[in-house]
Amino acid sequence: MIPQIKPLLGREEESGVLEVLRSGMLAAGSRVEEFEKQFCAYNNSRYAIASSSGTTALHAMMEAVGIGTGDKVFLTAYSFIASANAIKYAGANPIFVDIDPVTGNLSPEELKKNIKKHPGAKAVLVVHIFGLPAEMDEIAELAQKHNIILLEDCAQAVGASYRGVKVGNFGRAAAFSFYPTKNMTSGEGGMVVTGDSSVAEKARIIINQGQRRRYFHEVVGYNYRMSDVHAAIGLAQLEKLERFNRKRIENAKFYDRKITNPKIEKPVFIPDRVHVFNQYTIRVAGREKFTRYLSEKGIGYGIYYPMIIPDQIPYRNARDVGGHWPEAKKLAGRCVSIPIYPSLTPEELRFIVETINNYD
Ligand SMILES: *Cc1c(COP(=O)(O)O)cnc(C)c1O
């Protein structure tokens, strides 16, 4: 069985964790500080604040930029549920926007229509789905023109870039995830990045019980801190991230050249965008038959996502909707993610290609 996902952990992660355990200081400390510093350097970001997960990073980011009760935030209909939940946690409501059928990302044209329909909306949360940067020029222009705060959910796209600029640097703030299925992991973990010192300061306070100085609380904060144990894993992974991403891209290019079955629609490569392939997601009509076939052949697969967010139970409420998302729905009905992780062997890659090409 070839799994669909495989985190790559080695001696570096082991010795980093062991060092923290032996120090006796497990909570947020020097490793977290170092991880934030290294992540800033890697991502060319000004400020980075580590948190306990991608979801808590998103929530802290929302509150740090001033999203609150009753605010409207534009969000792609096609993402992991946490993107929408973070908006809800802040007391705001997502306004779901349909996707570009080619990239799978939030469509700038659809965003434009929604801005007209929802004057006064406060922000747009852009998700770089599967590791492919969204249409940042068009979206940033719209956001600027209409005074909308631009935010990024970079959970699937660490290391990706658009016209030479790494994701996470396009808006007021961005959030990353280091869950084990992402391109790098810290076990659980996340990061808020921003170029704005006041947003950074707020995020740091929100993540740490609302306190700047111990036991003096300025706001109702949260315990969203990352621990030094997790940061030690993250630091070791960050060192390997470029290599991991290069290998993912290499694997994707191999699939792109070798998968020739006309029943399979492959993900696009777009000039000026570095797609880091957190997922290699193909599209197949009659998905159930195809996935049954993959299982029979011992190839793991994932369905990200079988349902668009506005169709999920907590979001069916009319207040949150008022739109149609035909392209997102179409993708949700046909997407299949196949193994793309860096440690796939040439034999495994060839077997996957051969199996898919023999499907009829
Ligand atoms: C993984 C993911 C998250 C949530 O990250 P966690 O670390 O699992 O909390 C948020 N948004 C997107 C798009 C994701 O893929």
Tab-separated table of C-alpha atoms and ligand atoms in Angstrom:
chain	number	residue	atom	x	y	z
A	1	MET	CA	0.000	0.000	0.000
A	2	ILE	CA	1.348	3.415	-0.969
A	3	PRO	CA	-0.084	5.904	1.553
A	4	GLN	CA	-1.493	9.172	0.279
A	5	ILE	CA	0.442	11.209	2.837
A	6	LYS	CA	3.679	10.587	4.689
A	7	PRO	CA	5.402	13.089	7.012
A	8	LEU	CA	9.193	12.792	6.903
A	9	LEU	CA	10.800	12.831	10.316
A	10	GLY	CA	14.424	12.003	11.044
A	11	ARG	CA	17.267	12.277	13.502
A	12	GLU	CA	17.224	16.072	13.408
A	13	GLU	CA	13.662	16.196	14.728
A	14	GLU	CA	14.470	13.494	17.302
A	15	SER	CA	17.515	15.250	18.676
A	16	GLY	CA	15.734	18.610	18.735
A	17	VAL	CA	12.899	17.165	20.795
A	18	LEU	CA	15.265	15.246	23.052
A	19	GLU	CA	17.194	18.414	23.789
A	20	VAL	CA	14.005	20.180	24.856
A	21	LEU	CA	12.942	17.221	27.027
A	22	ARG	CA	16.319	17.128	28.733
A	23	SER	CA	16.242	20.868	29.373
A	24	GLY	CA	13.100	20.377	31.464
A	25	MET	CA	11.586	23.511	29.845
A	26	LEU	CA	8.765	22.307	27.651
A	27	ALA	CA	6.470	25.299	27.210
A	28	ALA	CA	7.027	28.278	24.922
A	29	GLY	CA	10.613	29.460	25.267
A	30	SER	CA	13.850	29.655	23.332
A	31	ARG	CA	12.845	27.111	20.638
A	32	VAL	CA	9.659	28.990	19.832
A	33	GLU	CA	11.565	32.257	19.653
A	34	GLU	CA	14.137	30.705	17.354
A	35	PHE	CA	11.449	29.111	15.175
A	36	GLU	CA	9.726	32.476	14.738
A	37	LYS	CA	13.027	34.113	13.832
A	38	GLN	CA	13.948	31.416	11.320
A	39	PHE	CA	10.483	31.408	9.806
A	40	CYS	CA	10.641	35.178	9.260
A	41	ALA	CA	13.979	34.766	7.540
A	42	TYR	CA	12.692	31.919	5.372
A	43	ASN	CA	9.498	33.653	4.350
A	44	ASN	CA	10.931	37.179	4.045
A	45	SER	CA	8.327	38.302	6.555
A	46	ARG	CA	8.803	41.053	9.118
A	47	TYR	CA	7.064	39.504	12.140
A	48	ALA	CA	6.090	35.917	12.932
A	49	ILE	CA	4.138	34.673	15.943
A	50	ALA	CA	3.938	30.930	16.545
A	51	SER	CA	0.696	29.328	17.686
A	52	SER	CA	-0.689	25.934	18.599
A	53	SER	CA	-2.247	25.185	15.169
A	54	GLY	CA	-3.138	26.666	11.812
A	55	THR	CA	-6.681	27.158	13.041
A	56	THR	CA	-5.609	29.127	16.116
A	57	ALA	CA	-3.207	31.165	13.945
A	58	LEU	CA	-6.142	32.051	11.661
A	59	HIS	CA	-8.345	33.010	14.599
A	60	ALA	CA	-5.657	35.097	16.297
A	61	MET	CA	-4.939	36.796	12.957
A	62	MET	CA	-8.641	37.671	12.516
A	63	GLU	CA	-8.835	39.333	15.916
A	64	ALA	CA	-5.417	40.993	15.549
A	65	VAL	CA	-6.488	42.821	12.380
A	66	GLY	CA	-9.743	43.906	14.023
A	67	ILE	CA	-12.297	41.507	12.555
A	68	GLY	CA	-15.185	41.315	15.018
A	69	THR	CA	-18.896	40.864	15.627
A	70	GLY	CA	-21.053	41.073	12.525
A	71	ASP	CA	-18.222	41.754	10.089
A	72	LYS	CA	-18.378	40.169	6.652
A	73	VAL	CA	-15.326	38.356	5.333
A	74	PHE	CA	-15.095	37.031	1.766
A	75	LEU	CA	-13.833	33.474	1.560
A	76	THR	CA	-13.577	30.865	-1.180
A	77	ALA	CA	-16.323	28.246	-1.018
A	78	TYR	CA	-13.665	25.600	-1.567
A	79	SER	CA	-11.311	25.145	1.364
A	80	PHE	CA	-10.822	23.258	4.579
A	81	ILE	CA	-13.530	24.141	7.116
A	82	ALA	CA	-11.051	25.843	9.484
A	83	SER	CA	-10.771	28.836	7.113
A	84	ALA	CA	-14.475	29.559	7.683
A	85	ASN	CA	-14.508	28.600	11.358
A	86	ALA	CA	-11.780	31.137	12.168
A	87	ILE	CA	-14.023	33.875	10.745
A	88	LYS	CA	-16.904	32.613	12.891
A	89	TYR	CA	-14.771	32.430	16.048
A	90	ALA	CA	-14.077	36.141	15.616
A	91	GLY	CA	-17.835	36.785	15.541
A	92	ALA	CA	-17.825	37.554	11.824
A	93	ASN	CA	-19.598	35.840	8.930
A	94	PRO	CA	-18.001	34.362	5.851
A	95	ILE	CA	-19.375	35.406	2.459
A	96	PHE	CA	-18.581	32.496	0.206
A	97	VAL	CA	-17.173	33.188	-3.250
A	98	ASP	CA	-16.977	30.718	-6.125
A	99	ILE	CA	-13.663	29.518	-7.526
A	100	ASP	CA	-11.810	29.858	-10.785
A	101	PRO	CA	-12.423	26.459	-12.407
A	102	VAL	CA	-8.835	26.185	-13.636
A	103	THR	CA	-6.853	27.048	-10.494
A	104	GLY	CA	-9.415	26.053	-7.851
A	105	ASN	CA	-8.717	29.330	-6.077
A	106	LEU	CA	-11.079	32.191	-5.282
A	107	SER	CA	-12.136	33.813	-8.561
A	108	PRO	CA	-11.331	37.549	-8.780
A	109	GLU	CA	-14.357	38.079	-11.063
A	110	GLU	CA	-16.654	36.417	-8.543
A	111	LEU	CA	-15.052	38.439	-5.762
A	112	LYS	CA	-15.762	41.614	-7.712
A	113	LYS	CA	-19.453	40.679	-8.019
A	114	ASN	CA	-19.635	39.877	-4.314
A	115	ILE	CA	-18.042	43.185	-3.340
A	116	LYS	CA	-20.863	44.932	-5.207
A	117	LYS	CA	-23.447	42.765	-3.434
A	118	HIS	CA	-21.938	43.246	0.023
A	119	PRO	CA	-20.791	46.831	0.425
A	120	GLY	CA	-18.983	47.385	3.696
A	121	ALA	CA	-17.493	43.905	3.869
A	122	LYS	CA	-14.384	44.133	5.972
A	123	ALA	CA	-11.894	41.599	4.674
A	124	VAL	CA	-11.104	38.855	2.205
A	125	LEU	CA	-9.357	35.667	3.322
A	126	VAL	CA	-7.495	34.183	0.358
A	127	VAL	CA	-6.615	30.471	0.500
A	128	HIS	CA	-3.797	29.154	-1.702
A	129	ILE	CA	-5.466	25.846	-2.320
A	130	PHE	CA	-3.293	22.706	-2.545
A	131	GLY	CA	-0.177	24.933	-2.616
A	132	LEU	CA	-1.002	27.002	-5.707
A	133	PRO	CA	-0.897	30.770	-5.092
A	134	ALA	CA	-4.169	32.548	-5.870
A	135	GLU	CA	-4.567	35.448	-8.350
A	136	MET	CA	-2.898	37.933	-6.020
A	137	ASP	CA	-2.517	40.901	-8.384
A	138	GLU	CA	-6.221	41.053	-9.218
A	139	ILE	CA	-7.350	40.298	-5.669
A	140	ALA	CA	-4.961	42.805	-4.065
A	141	GLU	CA	-6.107	45.478	-6.510
A	142	LEU	CA	-9.768	44.853	-5.668
A	143	ALA	CA	-9.026	44.850	-1.946
A	144	GLN	CA	-7.145	48.110	-2.160
A	145	LYS	CA	-9.760	49.801	-4.317
A	146	HIS	CA	-12.601	48.869	-1.971
A	147	ASN	CA	-10.727	49.288	1.295
A	148	ILE	CA	-10.960	45.605	2.173
A	149	ILE	CA	-8.367	43.985	4.430
A	150	LEU	CA	-6.452	41.319	2.533
A	151	LEU	CA	-5.602	38.189	4.551
A	152	GLU	CA	-4.036	34.912	3.482
A	153	ASP	CA	-4.563	31.327	4.601
A	154	CYS	CA	-1.225	29.798	3.632
A	155	ALA	CA	-1.794	26.484	5.441
A	156	GLN	CA	-1.248	24.455	2.256
A	157	ALA	CA	1.298	26.713	0.614
A	158	VAL	CA	4.383	27.235	2.748
A	159	GLY	CA	7.217	28.126	0.363
A	160	ALA	CA	4.950	28.896	-2.610
A	161	SER	CA	5.431	32.175	-4.440
A	162	TYR	CA	3.664	34.480	-6.853
A	163	ARG	CA	5.772	36.638	-9.193
A	164	GLY	CA	8.806	36.009	-6.987
A	165	VAL	CA	7.095	36.938	-3.708
A	166	LYS	CA	6.463	34.246	-1.109
A	167	VAL	CA	2.864	33.782	-0.024
A	168	GLY	CA	2.062	35.368	3.306
A	169	ASN	CA	3.431	38.733	2.216
A	170	PHE	CA	0.548	40.065	0.141
A	171	GLY	CA	-1.906	41.348	2.720
A	172	ARG	CA	-2.107	42.727	6.215
A	173	ALA	CA	-1.427	39.320	7.742
A	174	ALA	CA	-1.291	35.610	6.945
A	175	ALA	CA	-1.560	32.289	8.740
A	176	PHE	CA	0.347	29.037	8.220
A	177	SER	CA	-0.243	25.499	9.534
A	178	PHE	CA	2.303	22.873	10.512
A	179	TYR	CA	-0.083	19.956	10.806
A	180	PRO	CA	1.602	16.665	9.774
A	181	THR	CA	-0.109	16.618	6.344
A	182	LYS	CA	1.352	20.007	5.350
A	183	ASN	CA	4.615	20.567	3.512
A	184	MET	CA	6.417	20.940	6.839
A	185	THR	CA	5.207	19.970	10.299
A	186	SER	CA	5.744	20.732	13.961
A	187	GLY	CA	3.350	17.978	15.074
A	188	GLU	CA	0.633	20.541	15.571
A	189	GLY	CA	1.373	24.200	15.116
A	190	GLY	CA	0.812	27.377	13.197
A	191	MET	CA	2.260	30.806	12.531
A	192	VAL	CA	0.870	34.281	12.033
A	193	VAL	CA	3.032	36.537	9.860
A	194	THR	CA	2.619	40.233	9.215
A	195	GLY	CA	4.551	43.294	8.192
A	196	ASP	CA	2.591	45.476	10.609
A	197	SER	CA	4.089	45.863	14.088
A	198	SER	CA	0.757	46.647	15.766
A	199	VAL	CA	-0.913	43.569	14.234
A	200	ALA	CA	2.072	41.497	15.380
A	201	GLU	CA	1.824	42.843	18.894
A	202	LYS	CA	-1.916	42.163	19.063
A	203	ALA	CA	-1.523	38.627	17.717
A	204	ARG	CA	1.155	37.910	20.314
A	205	ILE	CA	-1.073	39.140	23.130
A	206	ILE	CA	-4.152	37.254	21.858
A	207	ILE	CA	-2.212	34.003	21.615
A	208	ASN	CA	-0.928	34.375	25.181
A	209	GLN	CA	-4.008	34.926	27.407
A	210	GLY	CA	-4.353	38.571	26.479
A	211	GLN	CA	-1.258	39.530	28.442
A	212	ARG	CA	1.726	41.614	27.484
A	213	ARG	CA	3.124	41.504	30.997
A	214	ARG	CA	2.478	38.402	33.078
A	215	TYR	CA	-0.878	38.527	34.915
A	216	PHE	CA	-1.850	41.907	33.471
A	217	HIS	CA	-4.509	41.138	30.862
A	218	GLU	CA	-5.472	43.673	28.207
A	219	VAL	CA	-8.032	41.632	26.282
A	220	VAL	CA	-9.782	38.279	26.587
A	221	GLY	CA	-7.064	36.206	24.993
A	222	TYR	CA	-6.530	32.510	24.502
A	223	ASN	CA	-3.938	29.910	25.299
A	224	TYR	CA	-2.889	29.409	21.687
A	225	ARG	CA	0.834	29.145	22.427
A	226	MET	CA	3.149	26.727	20.678
A	227	SER	CA	5.379	24.627	22.956
A	228	ASP	CA	9.157	24.319	22.674
A	229	VAL	CA	8.682	20.608	21.924
A	230	HIS	CA	6.707	21.453	18.804
A	231	ALA	CA	8.981	24.328	17.847
A	232	ALA	CA	11.992	21.986	17.958
A	233	ILE	CA	10.303	19.743	15.380
A	234	GLY	CA	9.356	22.786	13.314
A	235	LEU	CA	12.924	24.097	13.316
A	236	ALA	CA	14.289	20.798	12.034
A	237	GLN	CA	11.590	20.630	9.351
A	238	LEU	CA	12.132	24.210	8.234
A	239	GLU	CA	15.732	23.308	7.421
A	240	LYS	CA	14.445	20.620	5.064
A	241	LEU	CA	11.520	22.509	3.585
A	242	GLU	CA	13.194	23.710	0.390
A	243	ARG	CA	14.371	20.195	-0.363
A	244	PHE	CA	10.930	18.778	0.401
A	245	ASN	CA	9.224	21.321	-1.845
A	246	ARG	CA	11.678	20.755	-4.705
A	247	LYS	CA	10.929	17.040	-4.537
A	248	ARG	CA	7.162	17.602	-4.498
A	249	ILE	CA	7.463	19.813	-7.581
A	250	GLU	CA	9.689	17.229	-9.286
A	251	ASN	CA	7.103	14.522	-8.564
A	252	ALA	CA	4.331	16.752	-9.907
A	253	LYS	CA	6.273	17.390	-13.108
A	254	PHE	CA	6.779	13.663	-13.519
A	255	TYR	CA	3.030	13.060	-13.218
A	256	ASP	CA	2.371	15.946	-15.581
A	257	ARG	CA	4.610	14.401	-18.247
A	258	LYS	CA	3.627	10.777	-17.753
A	259	ILE	CA	-0.071	10.656	-16.909
A	260	THR	CA	-1.727	10.544	-20.321
A	261	ASN	CA	-5.111	8.949	-19.587
A	262	PRO	CA	-7.705	11.265	-21.220
A	263	LYS	CA	-10.144	10.516	-18.384
A	264	ILE	CA	-7.831	12.319	-15.977
A	265	GLU	CA	-7.600	16.083	-15.745
A	266	LYS	CA	-4.298	17.197	-14.218
A	267	PRO	CA	-3.516	20.274	-12.090
A	268	VAL	CA	-2.129	23.294	-13.941
A	269	PHE	CA	1.332	24.810	-13.867
A	270	ILE	CA	1.101	28.594	-14.196
A	271	PRO	CA	4.044	30.783	-15.206
A	272	ASP	CA	5.204	33.170	-12.463
A	273	ARG	CA	3.701	31.002	-9.740
A	274	VAL	CA	5.583	28.416	-7.712
A	275	HIS	CA	3.041	25.731	-6.794
A	276	VAL	CA	4.395	23.654	-3.891
A	277	PHE	CA	1.921	20.788	-4.335
A	278	ASN	CA	0.735	20.130	-0.819
A	279	GLN	CA	-1.703	18.039	-2.817
A	280	TYR	CA	-1.547	16.762	-6.382
A	281	THR	CA	-5.237	16.834	-7.150
A	282	ILE	CA	-6.566	15.341	-10.335
A	283	ARG	CA	-10.164	15.533	-11.533
A	284	VAL	CA	-12.095	12.492	-12.608
A	285	ALA	CA	-15.708	12.036	-13.646
A	286	GLY	CA	-17.146	8.920	-11.982
A	287	ARG	CA	-14.875	9.293	-9.013
A	288	GLU	CA	-16.163	6.350	-7.029
A	289	LYS	CA	-15.203	3.823	-9.648
A	290	PHE	CA	-11.762	5.406	-9.975
A	291	THR	CA	-11.048	5.470	-6.232
A	292	ARG	CA	-12.198	1.865	-5.868
A	293	TYR	CA	-9.719	0.991	-8.605
A	294	LEU	CA	-6.900	2.853	-6.814
A	295	SER	CA	-7.674	1.009	-3.565
A	296	GLU	CA	-7.630	-2.355	-5.347
A	297	LYS	CA	-4.176	-1.487	-6.713
A	298	GLY	CA	-2.893	-0.380	-3.299
A	299	ILE	CA	-2.645	3.337	-3.974
A	300	GLY	CA	-3.797	5.692	-1.241
A	301	TYR	CA	-5.913	8.670	-2.196
A	302	GLY	CA	-7.649	11.591	-0.480
A	303	ILE	CA	-10.820	13.534	-1.278
A	304	TYR	CA	-10.147	17.185	-0.469
A	305	TYR	CA	-12.951	18.154	-0.195
A	306	PRO	CA	-16.093	16.123	-0.808
A	307	MET	CA	-18.359	19.043	0.121
A	308	ILE	CA	-18.005	22.810	-0.273
A	309	ILE	CA	-18.074	24.850	2.940
A	310	PRO	CA	-21.447	26.584	2.376
A	311	ASP	CA	-23.092	23.143	2.137
A	312	GLN	CA	-21.670	22.037	5.485
A	313	ILE	CA	-24.248	21.950	8.301
A	314	PRO	CA	-22.919	24.910	10.350
A	315	TYR	CA	-22.890	27.128	7.242
A	316	ARG	CA	-26.260	26.344	5.709
A	317	ASN	CA	-27.780	29.192	7.684
A	318	ALA	CA	-29.137	31.761	5.204
A	319	ARG	CA	-27.189	34.526	6.923
A	320	ASP	CA	-23.954	32.983	5.828
A	321	VAL	CA	-24.903	32.209	2.263
A	322	GLY	CA	-26.913	33.918	-0.430
A	323	GLY	CA	-24.835	32.693	-3.312
A	324	HIS	CA	-24.199	29.885	-5.740
A	325	TRP	CA	-20.930	28.112	-6.197
A	326	PRO	CA	-21.275	25.890	-9.248
A	327	GLU	CA	-17.554	25.660	-10.007
A	328	ALA	CA	-16.622	24.819	-6.423
A	329	LYS	CA	-19.338	22.152	-6.382
A	330	LYS	CA	-18.111	20.656	-9.615
A	331	LEU	CA	-14.573	20.392	-8.272
A	332	ALA	CA	-15.790	18.883	-4.982
A	333	GLY	CA	-17.529	16.168	-7.002
A	334	ARG	CA	-14.496	15.207	-9.063
A	335	CYS	CA	-11.326	15.857	-7.034
A	336	VAL	CA	-8.960	13.021	-6.114
A	337	SER	CA	-5.587	13.683	-4.495
A	338	ILE	CA	-2.881	11.109	-5.156
A	339	PRO	CA	0.431	10.591	-3.315
A	340	ILE	CA	2.940	13.405	-3.962
A	341	TYR	CA	5.110	13.404	-0.802
A	342	PRO	CA	8.885	13.824	-1.162
A	343	SER	CA	9.927	10.281	-0.216
A	344	LEU	CA	8.011	8.501	-3.009
A	345	THR	CA	10.471	6.228	-4.795
A	346	PRO	CA	10.919	6.215	-8.601
A	347	GLU	CA	9.318	2.738	-8.625
A	348	GLU	CA	6.301	3.965	-6.695
A	349	LEU	CA	5.933	6.993	-8.972
A	350	ARG	CA	6.132	4.799	-12.074
A	351	PHE	CA	3.631	2.329	-10.591
A	352	ILE	CA	1.161	5.128	-9.833
A	353	VAL	CA	1.474	6.523	-13.365
A	354	GLU	CA	1.105	3.108	-14.971
A	355	THR	CA	-1.914	2.266	-12.818
A	356	ILE	CA	-3.651	5.544	-13.635
A	357	ASN	CA	-2.873	5.257	-17.343
A	358	ASN	CA	-4.365	1.752	-17.376
A	359	TYR	CA	-7.644	2.931	-15.882
A	360	ASP	CA	-10.605	2.884	-18.223
B	1	LIG	C1	-4.770	22.565	7.450
B	1	LIG	C2	-5.520	23.766	7.130
B	1	LIG	C3	-5.959	24.640	8.128
B	1	LIG	C4	-5.902	24.329	9.601
B	1	LIG	O1	-4.675	24.031	10.111
B	1	LIG	P1	-4.546	23.135	11.448
B	1	LIG	O2	-3.089	23.262	11.767
B	1	LIG	O3	-4.973	21.758	11.112
B	1	LIG	O4	-5.396	23.766	12.492
B	1	LIG	C5	-6.569	25.817	7.736
B	1	LIG	N1	-6.772	26.116	6.449
B	1	LIG	C6	-6.384	25.288	5.466
B	1	LIG	C7	-6.602	25.688	4.045
B	1	LIG	C8	-5.762	24.077	5.767
B	1	LIG	O5	-5.403	23.252	4.783
